[in-house]
């Protein structure tokens, strides 16, 4: 799927989230599988927690990333989990 537009594709990198790419997108995964999306923009997972990998499903929001040198923090618990 070649890029036929006159201008380059925009890629936005969010250090706390996915990589956003203007679509449509054709992506080759590490095992050689080709996945495509015809959406106007796609979010590519960088945390590998997504159930729809390589596409982001916002799983990165459930867990905060530690600041440099800090210990990781566990996700907050709900009343239901504490029983």
mmCIF file of N, CA and C in Angstrom, residues 75-83:
data_model
loop_
_atom_site.group_PDB
_atom_site.id
_atom_site.type_symbol
_atom_site.label_atom_id
_atom_site.label_comp_id
_atom_site.label_asym_id
_atom_site.label_seq_id
_atom_site.Cartn_x
_atom_site.Cartn_y
_atom_site.Cartn_z
ATOM 1 N N UNK A 75 -1.556 -1.414 39.626
ATOM 2 C CA UNK A 75 -2.781 -0.691 39.273
ATOM 3 C C UNK A 75 -3.684 -0.574 40.485
ATOM 4 N N UNK A 76 -4.532 0.458 40.554
ATOM 5 C CA UNK A 76 -5.418 0.625 41.712
ATOM 6 C C UNK A 76 -6.392 -0.547 41.810
ATOM 7 N N UNK A 77 -6.740 -0.910 43.038
ATOM 8 C CA UNK A 77 -7.698 -1.994 43.239
ATOM 9 C C UNK A 77 -9.064 -1.416 43.467
ATOM 10 N N UNK A 78 -10.066 -2.209 43.146
ATOM 11 C CA UNK A 78 -11.449 -1.787 43.384
ATOM 12 C C UNK A 78 -11.969 -2.517 44.608
ATOM 13 N N UNK A 79 -13.075 -2.063 45.122
ATOM 14 C CA UNK A 79 -13.672 -2.707 46.307
ATOM 15 C C UNK A 79 -13.956 -4.167 46.030
ATOM 16 N N UNK A 80 -14.359 -4.498 44.820
ATOM 17 C CA UNK A 80 -14.676 -5.869 44.469
ATOM 18 C C UNK A 80 -13.439 -6.764 44.570
ATOM 19 N N UNK A 81 -12.257 -6.249 44.148
ATOM 20 C CA UNK A 81 -11.016 -7.025 44.177
ATOM 21 C C UNK A 81 -10.510 -7.234 45.598
ATOM 22 N N UNK A 82 -10.836 -6.348 46.534
ATOM 23 C CA UNK A 82 -10.302 -6.435 47.889
ATOM 24 C C UNK A 82 -10.987 -7.497 48.717
ATOM 25 N N UNK A 83 -12.144 -7.968 48.338
ATOM 26 C CA UNK A 83 -12.880 -8.972 49.129
ATOM 27 C C UNK A 83 -12.229 -10.307 49.121
#
